[in-house]
Tab-separated table of C-alpha atoms and ligand atoms in Angstrom:
chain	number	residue	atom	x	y	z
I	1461	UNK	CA	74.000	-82.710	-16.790
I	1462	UNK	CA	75.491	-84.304	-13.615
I	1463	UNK	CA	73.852	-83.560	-10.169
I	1464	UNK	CA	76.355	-81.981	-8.745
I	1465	UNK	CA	78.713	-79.167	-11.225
I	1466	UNK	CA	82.257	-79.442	-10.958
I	1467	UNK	CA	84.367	-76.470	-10.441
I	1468	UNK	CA	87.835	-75.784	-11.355
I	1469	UNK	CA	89.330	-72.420	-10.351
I	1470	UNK	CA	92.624	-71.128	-11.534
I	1471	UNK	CA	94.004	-68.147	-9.195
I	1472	UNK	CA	93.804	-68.008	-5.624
I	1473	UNK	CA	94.227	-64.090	-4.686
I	1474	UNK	CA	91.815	-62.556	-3.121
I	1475	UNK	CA	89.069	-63.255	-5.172
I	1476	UNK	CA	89.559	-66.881	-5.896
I	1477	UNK	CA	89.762	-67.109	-2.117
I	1478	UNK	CA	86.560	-65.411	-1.416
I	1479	UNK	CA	85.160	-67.643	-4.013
I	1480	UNK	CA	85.432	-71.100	-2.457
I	1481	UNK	CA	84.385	-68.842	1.134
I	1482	UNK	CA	81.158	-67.799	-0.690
I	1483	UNK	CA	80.166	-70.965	-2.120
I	1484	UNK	CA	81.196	-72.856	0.590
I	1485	UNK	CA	78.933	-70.443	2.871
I	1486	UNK	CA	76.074	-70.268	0.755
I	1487	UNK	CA	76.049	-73.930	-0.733
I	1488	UNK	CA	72.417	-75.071	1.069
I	1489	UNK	CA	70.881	-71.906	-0.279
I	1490	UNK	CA	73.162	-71.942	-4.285
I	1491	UNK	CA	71.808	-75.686	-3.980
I	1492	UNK	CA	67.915	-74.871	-4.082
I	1493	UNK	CA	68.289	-71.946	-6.088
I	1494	UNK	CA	69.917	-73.722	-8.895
I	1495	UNK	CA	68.404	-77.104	-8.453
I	1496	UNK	CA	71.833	-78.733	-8.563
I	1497	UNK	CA	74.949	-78.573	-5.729
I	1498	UNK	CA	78.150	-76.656	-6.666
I	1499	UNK	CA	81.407	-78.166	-5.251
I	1500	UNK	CA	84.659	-76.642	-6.172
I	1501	UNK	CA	87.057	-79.814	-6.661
I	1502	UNK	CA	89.988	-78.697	-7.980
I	1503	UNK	CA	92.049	-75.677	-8.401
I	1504	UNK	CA	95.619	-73.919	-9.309
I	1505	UNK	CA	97.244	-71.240	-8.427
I	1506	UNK	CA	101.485	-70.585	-8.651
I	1507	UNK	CA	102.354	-71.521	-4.896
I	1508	UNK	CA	100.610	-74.688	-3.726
I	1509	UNK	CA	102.305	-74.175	0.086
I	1510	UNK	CA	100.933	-70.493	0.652
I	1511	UNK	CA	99.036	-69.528	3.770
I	1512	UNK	CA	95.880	-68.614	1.973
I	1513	UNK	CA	93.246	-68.911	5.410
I	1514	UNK	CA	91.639	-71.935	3.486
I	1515	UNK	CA	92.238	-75.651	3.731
I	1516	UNK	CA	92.694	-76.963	-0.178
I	1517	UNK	CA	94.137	-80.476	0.797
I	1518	UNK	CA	90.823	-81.989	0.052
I	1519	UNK	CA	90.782	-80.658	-4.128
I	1520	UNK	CA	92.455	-81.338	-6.756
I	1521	UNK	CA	95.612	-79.143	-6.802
I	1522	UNK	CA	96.855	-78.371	-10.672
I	1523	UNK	CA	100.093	-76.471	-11.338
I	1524	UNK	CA	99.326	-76.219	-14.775
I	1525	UNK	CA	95.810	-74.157	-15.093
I	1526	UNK	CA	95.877	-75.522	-18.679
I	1527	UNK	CA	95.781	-78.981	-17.589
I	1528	UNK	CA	92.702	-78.023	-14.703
I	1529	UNK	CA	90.749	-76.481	-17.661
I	1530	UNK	CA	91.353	-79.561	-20.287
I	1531	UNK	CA	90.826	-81.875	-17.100
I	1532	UNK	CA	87.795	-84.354	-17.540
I	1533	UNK	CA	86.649	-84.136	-13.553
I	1534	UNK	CA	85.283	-80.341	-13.998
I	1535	UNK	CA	82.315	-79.208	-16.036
I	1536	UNK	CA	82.711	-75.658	-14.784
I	1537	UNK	CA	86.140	-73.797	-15.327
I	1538	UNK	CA	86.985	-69.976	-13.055
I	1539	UNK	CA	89.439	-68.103	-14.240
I	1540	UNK	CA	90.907	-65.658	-11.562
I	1541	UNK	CA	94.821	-65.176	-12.316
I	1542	UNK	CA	94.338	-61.643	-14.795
I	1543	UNK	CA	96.419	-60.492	-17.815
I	1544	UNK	CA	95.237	-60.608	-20.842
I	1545	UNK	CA	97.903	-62.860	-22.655
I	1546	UNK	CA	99.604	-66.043	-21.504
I	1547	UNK	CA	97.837	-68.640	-18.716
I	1548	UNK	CA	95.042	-66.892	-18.320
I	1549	UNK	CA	93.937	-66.672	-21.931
I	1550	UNK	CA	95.665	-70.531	-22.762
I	1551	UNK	CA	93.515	-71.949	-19.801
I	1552	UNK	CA	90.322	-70.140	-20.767
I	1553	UNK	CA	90.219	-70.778	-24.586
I	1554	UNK	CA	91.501	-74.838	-23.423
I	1555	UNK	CA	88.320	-74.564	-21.511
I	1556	UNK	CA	86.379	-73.337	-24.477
I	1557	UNK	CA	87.601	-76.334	-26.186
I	1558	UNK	CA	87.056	-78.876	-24.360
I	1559	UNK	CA	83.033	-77.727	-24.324
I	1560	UNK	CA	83.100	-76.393	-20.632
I	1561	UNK	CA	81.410	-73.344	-19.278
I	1562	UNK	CA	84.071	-70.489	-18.543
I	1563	UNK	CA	83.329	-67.777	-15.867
I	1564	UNK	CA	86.312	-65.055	-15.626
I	1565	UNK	CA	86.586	-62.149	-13.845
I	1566	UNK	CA	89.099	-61.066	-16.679
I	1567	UNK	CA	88.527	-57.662	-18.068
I	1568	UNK	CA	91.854	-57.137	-19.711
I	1569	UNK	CA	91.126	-60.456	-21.303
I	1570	UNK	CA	87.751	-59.990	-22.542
I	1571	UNK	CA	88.457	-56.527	-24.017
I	1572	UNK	CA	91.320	-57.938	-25.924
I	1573	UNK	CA	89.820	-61.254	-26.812
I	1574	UNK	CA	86.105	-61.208	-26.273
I	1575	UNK	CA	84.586	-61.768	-29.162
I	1576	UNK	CA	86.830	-64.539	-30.317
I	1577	UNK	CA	86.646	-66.086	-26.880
I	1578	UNK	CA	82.605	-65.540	-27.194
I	1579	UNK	CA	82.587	-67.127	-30.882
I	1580	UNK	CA	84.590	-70.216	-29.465
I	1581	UNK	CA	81.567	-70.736	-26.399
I	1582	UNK	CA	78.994	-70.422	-28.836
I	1583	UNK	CA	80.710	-72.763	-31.172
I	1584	UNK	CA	80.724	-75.192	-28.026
I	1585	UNK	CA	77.413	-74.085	-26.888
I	1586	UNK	CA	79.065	-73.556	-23.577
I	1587	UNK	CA	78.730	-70.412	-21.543
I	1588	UNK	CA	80.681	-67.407	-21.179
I	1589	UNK	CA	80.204	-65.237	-18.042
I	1590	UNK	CA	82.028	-62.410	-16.914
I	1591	UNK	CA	79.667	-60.067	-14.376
I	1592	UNK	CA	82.668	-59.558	-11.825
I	1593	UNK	CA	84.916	-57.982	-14.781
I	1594	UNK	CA	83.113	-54.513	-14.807
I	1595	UNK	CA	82.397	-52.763	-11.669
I	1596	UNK	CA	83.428	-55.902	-9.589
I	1597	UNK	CA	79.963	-56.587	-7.711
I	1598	UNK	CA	77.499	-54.465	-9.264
I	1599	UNK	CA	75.348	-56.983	-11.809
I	1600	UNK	CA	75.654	-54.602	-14.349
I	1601	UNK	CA	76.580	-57.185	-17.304
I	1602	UNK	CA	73.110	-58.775	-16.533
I	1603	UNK	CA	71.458	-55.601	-16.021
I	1604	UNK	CA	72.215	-54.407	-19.808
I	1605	UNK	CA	71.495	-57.416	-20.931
I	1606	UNK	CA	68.571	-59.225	-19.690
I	1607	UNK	CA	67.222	-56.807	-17.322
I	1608	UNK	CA	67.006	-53.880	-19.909
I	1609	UNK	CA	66.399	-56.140	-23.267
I	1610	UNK	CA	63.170	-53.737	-23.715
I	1611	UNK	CA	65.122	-50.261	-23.922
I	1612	UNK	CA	66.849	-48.450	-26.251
I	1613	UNK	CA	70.167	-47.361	-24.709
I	1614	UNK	CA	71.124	-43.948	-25.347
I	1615	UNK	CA	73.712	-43.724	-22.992
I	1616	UNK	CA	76.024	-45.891	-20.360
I	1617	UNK	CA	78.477	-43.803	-18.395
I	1618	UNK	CA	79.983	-44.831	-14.833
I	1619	UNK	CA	82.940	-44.948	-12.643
I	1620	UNK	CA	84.565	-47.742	-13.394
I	1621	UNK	CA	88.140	-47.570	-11.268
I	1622	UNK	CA	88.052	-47.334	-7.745
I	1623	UNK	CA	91.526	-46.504	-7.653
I	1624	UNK	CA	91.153	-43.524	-9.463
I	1625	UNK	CA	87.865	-42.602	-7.619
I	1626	UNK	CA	89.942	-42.817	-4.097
I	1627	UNK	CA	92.311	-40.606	-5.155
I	1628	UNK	CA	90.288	-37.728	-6.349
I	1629	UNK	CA	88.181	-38.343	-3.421
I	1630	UNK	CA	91.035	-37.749	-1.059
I	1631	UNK	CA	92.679	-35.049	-3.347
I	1632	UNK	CA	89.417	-33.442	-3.107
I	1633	UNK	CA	88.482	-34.092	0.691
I	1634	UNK	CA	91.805	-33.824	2.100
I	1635	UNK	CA	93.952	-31.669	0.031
I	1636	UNK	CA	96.358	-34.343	-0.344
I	1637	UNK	CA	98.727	-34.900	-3.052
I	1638	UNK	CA	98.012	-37.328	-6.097
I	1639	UNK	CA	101.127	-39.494	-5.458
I	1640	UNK	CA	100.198	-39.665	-1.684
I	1641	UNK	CA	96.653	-40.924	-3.074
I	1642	UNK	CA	98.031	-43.420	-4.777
I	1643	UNK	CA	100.655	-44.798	-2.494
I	1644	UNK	CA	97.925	-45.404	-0.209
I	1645	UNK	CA	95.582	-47.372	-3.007
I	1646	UNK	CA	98.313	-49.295	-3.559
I	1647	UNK	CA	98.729	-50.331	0.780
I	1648	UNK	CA	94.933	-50.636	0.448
I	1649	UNK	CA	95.612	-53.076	-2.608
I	1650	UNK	CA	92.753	-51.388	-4.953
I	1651	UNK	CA	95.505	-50.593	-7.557
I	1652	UNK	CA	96.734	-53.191	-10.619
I	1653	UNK	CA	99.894	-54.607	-10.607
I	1654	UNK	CA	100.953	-51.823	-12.562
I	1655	UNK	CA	99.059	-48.508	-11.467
I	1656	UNK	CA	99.190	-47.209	-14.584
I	1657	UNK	CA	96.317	-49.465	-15.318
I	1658	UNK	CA	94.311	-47.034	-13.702
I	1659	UNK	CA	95.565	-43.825	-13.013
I	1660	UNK	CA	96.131	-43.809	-17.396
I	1661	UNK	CA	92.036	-44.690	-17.746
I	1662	UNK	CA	92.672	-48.058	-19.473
I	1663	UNK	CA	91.358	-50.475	-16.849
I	1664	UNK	CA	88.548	-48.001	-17.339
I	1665	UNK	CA	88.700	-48.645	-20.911
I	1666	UNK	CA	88.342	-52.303	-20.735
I	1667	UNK	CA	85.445	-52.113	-18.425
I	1668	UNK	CA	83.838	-49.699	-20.702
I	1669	UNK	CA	84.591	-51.928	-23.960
I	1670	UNK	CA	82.260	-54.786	-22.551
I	1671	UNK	CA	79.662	-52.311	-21.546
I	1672	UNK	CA	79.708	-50.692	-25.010
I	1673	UNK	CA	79.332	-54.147	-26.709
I	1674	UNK	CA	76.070	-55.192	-24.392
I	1675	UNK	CA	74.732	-51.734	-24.411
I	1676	UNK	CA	74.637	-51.102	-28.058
I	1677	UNK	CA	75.002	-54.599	-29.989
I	1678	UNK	CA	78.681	-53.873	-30.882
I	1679	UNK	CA	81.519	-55.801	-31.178
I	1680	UNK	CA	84.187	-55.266	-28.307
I	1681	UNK	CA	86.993	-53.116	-29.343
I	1682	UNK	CA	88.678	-51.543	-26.835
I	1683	UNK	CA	90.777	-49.351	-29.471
I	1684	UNK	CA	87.431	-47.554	-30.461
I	1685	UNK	CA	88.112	-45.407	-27.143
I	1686	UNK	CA	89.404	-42.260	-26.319
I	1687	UNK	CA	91.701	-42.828	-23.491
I	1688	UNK	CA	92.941	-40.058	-21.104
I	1689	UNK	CA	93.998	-40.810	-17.009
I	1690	UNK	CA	93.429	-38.564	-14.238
I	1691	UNK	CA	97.427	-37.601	-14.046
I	1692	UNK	CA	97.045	-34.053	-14.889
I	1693	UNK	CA	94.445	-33.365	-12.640
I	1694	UNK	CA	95.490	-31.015	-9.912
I	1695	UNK	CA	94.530	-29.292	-6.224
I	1696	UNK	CA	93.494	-26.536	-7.903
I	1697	UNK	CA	91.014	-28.270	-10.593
I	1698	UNK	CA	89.456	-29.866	-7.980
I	1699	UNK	CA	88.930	-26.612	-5.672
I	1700	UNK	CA	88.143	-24.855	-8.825
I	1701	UNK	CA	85.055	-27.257	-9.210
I	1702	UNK	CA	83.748	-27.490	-6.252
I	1703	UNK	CA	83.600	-23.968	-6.071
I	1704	UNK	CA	81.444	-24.129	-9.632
I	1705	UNK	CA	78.891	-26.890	-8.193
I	1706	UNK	CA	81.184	-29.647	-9.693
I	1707	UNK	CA	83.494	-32.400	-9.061
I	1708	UNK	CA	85.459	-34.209	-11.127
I	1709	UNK	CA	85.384	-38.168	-11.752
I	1710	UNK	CA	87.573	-40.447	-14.170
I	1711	UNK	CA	84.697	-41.310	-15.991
I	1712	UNK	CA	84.012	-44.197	-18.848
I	1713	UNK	CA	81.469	-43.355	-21.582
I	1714	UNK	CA	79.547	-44.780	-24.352
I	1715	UNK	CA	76.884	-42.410	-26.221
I	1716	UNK	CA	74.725	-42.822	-29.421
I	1717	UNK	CA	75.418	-39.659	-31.231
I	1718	UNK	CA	74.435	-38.832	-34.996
I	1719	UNK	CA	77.890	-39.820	-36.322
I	1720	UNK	CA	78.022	-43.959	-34.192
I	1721	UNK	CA	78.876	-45.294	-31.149
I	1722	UNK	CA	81.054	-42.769	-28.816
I	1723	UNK	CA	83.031	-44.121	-26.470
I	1724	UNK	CA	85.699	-42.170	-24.201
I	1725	UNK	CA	87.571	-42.343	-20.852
I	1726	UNK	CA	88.992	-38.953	-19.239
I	1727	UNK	CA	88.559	-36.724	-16.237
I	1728	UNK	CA	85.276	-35.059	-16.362
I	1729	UNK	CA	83.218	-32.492	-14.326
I	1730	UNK	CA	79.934	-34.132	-13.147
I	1731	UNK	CA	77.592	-31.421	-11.472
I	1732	UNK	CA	77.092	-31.913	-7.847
I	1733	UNK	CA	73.772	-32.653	-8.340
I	1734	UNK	CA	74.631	-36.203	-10.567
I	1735	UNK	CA	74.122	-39.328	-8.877
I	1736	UNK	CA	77.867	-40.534	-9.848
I	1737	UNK	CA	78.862	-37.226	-8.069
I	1738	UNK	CA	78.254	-38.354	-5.178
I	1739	UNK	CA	80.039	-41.632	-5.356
I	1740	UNK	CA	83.152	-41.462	-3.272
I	1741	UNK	CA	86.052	-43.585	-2.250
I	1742	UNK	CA	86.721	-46.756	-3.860
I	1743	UNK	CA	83.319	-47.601	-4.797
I	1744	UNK	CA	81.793	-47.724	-8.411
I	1745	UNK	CA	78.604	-46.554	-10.356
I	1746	UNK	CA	77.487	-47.029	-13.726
I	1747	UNK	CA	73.940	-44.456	-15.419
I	1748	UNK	CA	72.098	-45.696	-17.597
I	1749	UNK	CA	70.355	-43.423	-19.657
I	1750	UNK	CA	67.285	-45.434	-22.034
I	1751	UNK	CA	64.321	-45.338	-23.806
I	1752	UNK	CA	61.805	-46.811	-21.367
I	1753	UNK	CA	63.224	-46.946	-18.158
I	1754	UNK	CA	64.948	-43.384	-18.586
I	1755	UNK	CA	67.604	-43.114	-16.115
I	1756	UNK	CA	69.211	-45.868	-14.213
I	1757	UNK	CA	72.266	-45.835	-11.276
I	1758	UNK	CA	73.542	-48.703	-9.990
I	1759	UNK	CA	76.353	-48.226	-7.133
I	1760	UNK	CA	78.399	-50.464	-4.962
I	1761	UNK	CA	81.852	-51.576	-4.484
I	1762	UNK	CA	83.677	-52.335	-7.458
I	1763	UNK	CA	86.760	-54.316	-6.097
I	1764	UNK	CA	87.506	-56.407	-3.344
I	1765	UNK	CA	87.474	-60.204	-2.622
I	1766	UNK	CA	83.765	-60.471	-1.618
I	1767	UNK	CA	81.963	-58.056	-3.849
I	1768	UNK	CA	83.926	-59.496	-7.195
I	1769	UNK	CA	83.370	-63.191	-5.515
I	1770	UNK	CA	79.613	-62.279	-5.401
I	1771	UNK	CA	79.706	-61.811	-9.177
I	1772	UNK	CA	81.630	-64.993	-9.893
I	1773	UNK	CA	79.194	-66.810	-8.133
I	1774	UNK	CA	76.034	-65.363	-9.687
I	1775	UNK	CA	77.315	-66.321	-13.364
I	1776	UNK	CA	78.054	-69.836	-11.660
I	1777	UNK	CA	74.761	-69.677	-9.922
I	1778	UNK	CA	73.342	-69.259	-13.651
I	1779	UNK	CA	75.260	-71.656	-15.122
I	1780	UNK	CA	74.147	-74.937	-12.688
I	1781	UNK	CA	70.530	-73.656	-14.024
I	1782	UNK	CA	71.510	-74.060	-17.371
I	1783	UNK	CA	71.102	-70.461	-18.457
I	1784	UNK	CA	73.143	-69.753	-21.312
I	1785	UNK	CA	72.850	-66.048	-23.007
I	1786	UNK	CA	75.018	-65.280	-25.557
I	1787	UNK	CA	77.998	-64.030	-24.058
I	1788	UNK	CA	77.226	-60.028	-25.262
I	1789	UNK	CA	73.752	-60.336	-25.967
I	1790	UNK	CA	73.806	-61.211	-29.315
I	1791	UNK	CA	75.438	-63.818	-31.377
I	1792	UNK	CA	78.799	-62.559	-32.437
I	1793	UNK	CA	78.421	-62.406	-35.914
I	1794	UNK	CA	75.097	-59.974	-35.334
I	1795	UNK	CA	77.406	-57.658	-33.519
I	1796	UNK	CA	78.141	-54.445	-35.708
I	1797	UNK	CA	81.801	-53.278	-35.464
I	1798	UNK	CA	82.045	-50.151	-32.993
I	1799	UNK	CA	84.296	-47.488	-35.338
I	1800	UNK	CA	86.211	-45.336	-33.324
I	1801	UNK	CA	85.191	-41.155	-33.661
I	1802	UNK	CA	87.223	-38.719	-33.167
I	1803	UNK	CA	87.250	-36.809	-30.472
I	1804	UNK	CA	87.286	-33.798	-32.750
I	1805	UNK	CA	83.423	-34.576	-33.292
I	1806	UNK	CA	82.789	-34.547	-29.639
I	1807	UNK	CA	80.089	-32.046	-28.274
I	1808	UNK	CA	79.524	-30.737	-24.940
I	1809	UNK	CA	80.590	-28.555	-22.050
I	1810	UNK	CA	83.896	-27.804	-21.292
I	1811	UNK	CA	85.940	-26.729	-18.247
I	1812	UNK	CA	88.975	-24.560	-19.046
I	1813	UNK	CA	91.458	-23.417	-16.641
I	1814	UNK	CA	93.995	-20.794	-18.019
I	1815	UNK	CA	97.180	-18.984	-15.879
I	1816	UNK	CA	96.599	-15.422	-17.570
I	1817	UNK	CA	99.248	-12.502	-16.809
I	1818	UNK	CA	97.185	-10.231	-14.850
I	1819	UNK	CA	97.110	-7.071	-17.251
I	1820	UNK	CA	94.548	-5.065	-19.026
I	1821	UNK	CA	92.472	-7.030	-21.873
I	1822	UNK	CA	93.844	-10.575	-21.469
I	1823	UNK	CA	90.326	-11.321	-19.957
I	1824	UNK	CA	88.723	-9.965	-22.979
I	1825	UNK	CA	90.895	-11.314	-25.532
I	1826	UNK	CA	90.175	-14.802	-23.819
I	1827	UNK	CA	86.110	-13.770	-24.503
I	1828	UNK	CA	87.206	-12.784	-28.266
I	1829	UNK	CA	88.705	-15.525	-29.144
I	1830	UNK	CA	85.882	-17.964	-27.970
I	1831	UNK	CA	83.371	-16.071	-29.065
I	1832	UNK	CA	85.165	-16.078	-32.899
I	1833	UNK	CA	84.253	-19.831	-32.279
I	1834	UNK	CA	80.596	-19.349	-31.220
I	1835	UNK	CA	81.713	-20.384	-28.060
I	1836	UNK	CA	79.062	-19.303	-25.556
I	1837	UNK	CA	80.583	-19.234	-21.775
I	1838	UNK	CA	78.336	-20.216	-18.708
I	1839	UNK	CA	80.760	-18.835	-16.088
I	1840	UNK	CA	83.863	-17.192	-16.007
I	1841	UNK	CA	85.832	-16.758	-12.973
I	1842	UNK	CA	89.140	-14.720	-11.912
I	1843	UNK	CA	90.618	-14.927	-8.959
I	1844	UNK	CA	93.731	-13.913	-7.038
I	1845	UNK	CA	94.446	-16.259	-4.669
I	1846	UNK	CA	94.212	-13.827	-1.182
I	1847	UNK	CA	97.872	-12.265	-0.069
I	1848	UNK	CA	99.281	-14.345	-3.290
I	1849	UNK	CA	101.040	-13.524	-6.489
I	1850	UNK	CA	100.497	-16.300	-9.556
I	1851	UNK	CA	103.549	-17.485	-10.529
I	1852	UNK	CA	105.562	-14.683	-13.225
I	1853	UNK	CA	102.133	-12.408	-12.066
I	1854	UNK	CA	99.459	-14.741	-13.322
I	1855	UNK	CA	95.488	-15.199	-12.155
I	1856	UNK	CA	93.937	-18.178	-12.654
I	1857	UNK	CA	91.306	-17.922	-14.894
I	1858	UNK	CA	88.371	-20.867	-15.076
I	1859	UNK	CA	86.222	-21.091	-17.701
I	1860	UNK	CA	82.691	-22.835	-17.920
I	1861	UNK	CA	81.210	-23.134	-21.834
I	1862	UNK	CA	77.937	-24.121	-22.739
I	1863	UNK	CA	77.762	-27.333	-25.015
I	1864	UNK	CA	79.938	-26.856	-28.064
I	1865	UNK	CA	82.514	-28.547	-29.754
I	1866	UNK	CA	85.333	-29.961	-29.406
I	1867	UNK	CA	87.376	-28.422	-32.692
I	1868	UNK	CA	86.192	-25.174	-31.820
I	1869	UNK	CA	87.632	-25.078	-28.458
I	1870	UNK	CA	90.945	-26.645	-28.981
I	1871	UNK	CA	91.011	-23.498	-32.041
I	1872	UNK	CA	90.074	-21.015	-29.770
I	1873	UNK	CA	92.921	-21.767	-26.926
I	1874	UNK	CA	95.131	-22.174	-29.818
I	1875	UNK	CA	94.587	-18.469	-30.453
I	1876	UNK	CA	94.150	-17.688	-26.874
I	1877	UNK	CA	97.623	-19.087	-26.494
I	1878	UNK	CA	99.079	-17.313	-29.445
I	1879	UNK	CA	97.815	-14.256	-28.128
I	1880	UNK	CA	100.796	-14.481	-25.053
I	1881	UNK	CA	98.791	-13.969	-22.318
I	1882	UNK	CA	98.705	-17.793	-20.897
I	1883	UNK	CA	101.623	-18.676	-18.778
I	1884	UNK	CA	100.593	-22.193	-18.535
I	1885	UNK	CA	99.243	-25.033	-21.034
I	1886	UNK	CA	95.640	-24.480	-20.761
I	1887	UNK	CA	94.019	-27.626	-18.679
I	1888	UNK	CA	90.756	-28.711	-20.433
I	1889	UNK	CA	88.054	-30.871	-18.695
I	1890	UNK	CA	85.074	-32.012	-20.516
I	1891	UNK	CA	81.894	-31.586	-18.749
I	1892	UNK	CA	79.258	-34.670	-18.488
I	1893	UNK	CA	75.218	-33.781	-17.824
I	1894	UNK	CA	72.805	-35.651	-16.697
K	1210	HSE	N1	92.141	-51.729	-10.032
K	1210	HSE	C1	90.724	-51.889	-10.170
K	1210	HSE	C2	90.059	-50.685	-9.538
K	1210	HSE	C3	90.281	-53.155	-9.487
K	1210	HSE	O1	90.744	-49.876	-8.908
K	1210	HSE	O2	88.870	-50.518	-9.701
K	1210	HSE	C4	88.922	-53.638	-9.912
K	1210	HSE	O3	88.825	-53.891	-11.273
């Protein structure tokens, strides 16, 4: 091991940028800690004349981040460019090679290619780390899986996009429309590249994939999940729950149930009284629900240059030590293979929100029908908006159930709908409990 580790980083956005600032600023103090000094001495990124606020002229410049991970003057290679294909995935697995430590912020990556990329750094006996891919600067990678090694996890749910969090947030707050929500995450730069990334739940997905895996000892699989986005939620969901002692949060989870592993990303109504209720704006929060410890919230800002650059550094800050965990907790092949369940199987509360034609018995046909399915309702509310007729002479009708499943519900607004009193596809969200 050389006094000082060598850093290569590949990708200077935001993050990258706030890396060399934070190790730069804390070097005396990342020095003692680790016993060793950290210098970054090369990097690569697409432009080499950009503006970037830092000076670079004294590294190593690469254009080729294949080339800065194969080179011989780094022991430590960062990858910050994203995607889960092409450069980013060529430069981390040349990395792997070549015996070096790896630290990525790379979520897409990992939950496409993590346990290949985590066989190839244990082959090497090289580390693998990846804290600033889920819930940016949060430590919940280490969390789950050194600082809980003594529970049983039952349960790991969180919000995992601050995108999607802003948006409701200022849907719910401010009455303002979803695509005005977004435009504005997008100015604020908390979106992806491509928005859909969030606002469809699968940069959610990918979080939750690497949470599953060091949660409950499975391999990463990102196609094990249920995936639904936040698109269809509207004004009137969100007024709808407040006004029931809910609100509603894109939420990843991953549950032991009888039947395996559950793991699922949609909308869901979190009672008021939750801690990830009250989690607002752009930032992030992950429960964990165990054995030992019971329950556990960690919250904090999940994007950003600084709060991801803390993470970086902290797996860097381990690796100068000489820590090296395996990557998800356990040696790949130990990992048991997640299967995907079917939503079908889920059980829980549920959230319905129907456009009934106001005439006599469509309220108690709705009550027939779910109660055919042993469907036992917590709450039921009609109401007319004031001075307003529903469109074509509809109420809005909300729905609360107690737990049940998920088979029986989607039967009993199949008959519901059949009977011709909906105007409207019903809108279903499931309901999460502490
Ligand atoms: N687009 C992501 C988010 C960035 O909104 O949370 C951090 O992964």
């Amino acid at each position: 091991m050389s006094q000082i580790l060598r850093v290569g980083i590949a990708g200077l956005g935001t993050v990258g940028v706030s890396v060399i600032r934070l190790l730069e600023r804390q070097s005396a103090a990342l020095a003692s800690r680790s016993g060793r000094s950290i210098k970054v001495v090369a990097v690569s990124a697409r432009e080499r004349g950009r503006d970037r606020g830092i000076d670079v002229s004294g590294l190593s410049w690469f254009d080729d981040p294949v080339a800065l991970a194969r080179s011989p003057d780094i022991d430590l290679f960062v990858e910050l460019m994203g995607g889960s294909e092409g450069a980013a995935r060529e430069a981390v697995e040349a990395a792997l090679l070549a015996g070096k430590s790896v630290v990525t912020a790379n979520k897409a990556l990992l939950a496409a290619h993590g346990m290949q990329l985590a066989r190839m750094a244990e082959d090497k006996h090289v580390a693998l780390g990846f804290e600033a891919s889920v819930a940016g600067g949060i430590p919940v990678v280490k969390t789950l899986r050194e600082g809980l090694a003594g529970n049983q996890i039952v349960r790991v749910y969180g919000i995992l996009n601050g995108t999607c969090n802003y948006i409701l947030t200022r849907m719910e707050r401010e009455g303002l429309s979803f695509e005005d929500c977004l435009k504005e995450a997008q100015r604020l730069g908390y979106a992806e590249a491509d928005p859909t990334f969030d606002i469809g739940g699968f940069d959610t997905a990918h979080k939750l994939a690497i949470l599953t895996s060091l949660a409950f000892g499975t391999a990463v699989d990102k196609d094990a999940i249920h995936v639904e986005g936040i698109q269809s939620i509207t004004l009137a969901d969100l007024k709808s729950a407040d006004e029931l002692g809910y609100r509603i949060k894109l939420l990843g989870v991953a549950q032991r149930t009888a039947h395996g592993i559950e793991q699922r990303v949609h909308p869901t109504m979190v009672p008021k009284s939750s801690a990830v209720a009250e989690v607002m704006g752009v930032t992030n929060a992950v429960t964990i629900d165990a054995d030992a410890v019971k329950e556990l919230t960690l919250v904090g800002p999940g994007a950003g240059g600084d709060a991801t650059a803390s993470a970086v550094v902290a797996d860097i800050a381990d690796i100068a030590k000489g820590i090296r965990s395996a990557p998800f907790g356990l040696p790949v092949a130990s990992l048991e293979s997640a299967k995907r369940l079917p939503m079908q199987i889920h059980e829980g509360g549920y959230y319905i929100r129907l456009s009934v034609q106001d005439r006599p018995g469509a309220a108690a046909a709705i009550a027939t029908r779910m109660a055919e399915r042993q469907i036992s309702l917590e709450s039921i509310m009609q109401r007319k908006p004031p001075g307003e007729t529903g469109a074509k002479g509809t109420v809005p009708v909300v729905l609360i159930t107690y737990a049940t499943s998920e088979t029986a519900i989607r039967e009993a607004l199949e008959a519901v709908v059949k009977d011709g009193y909906i105007a409207e596809r019903p809108q279903v969200i499931r309901i999460e409990r502490e």
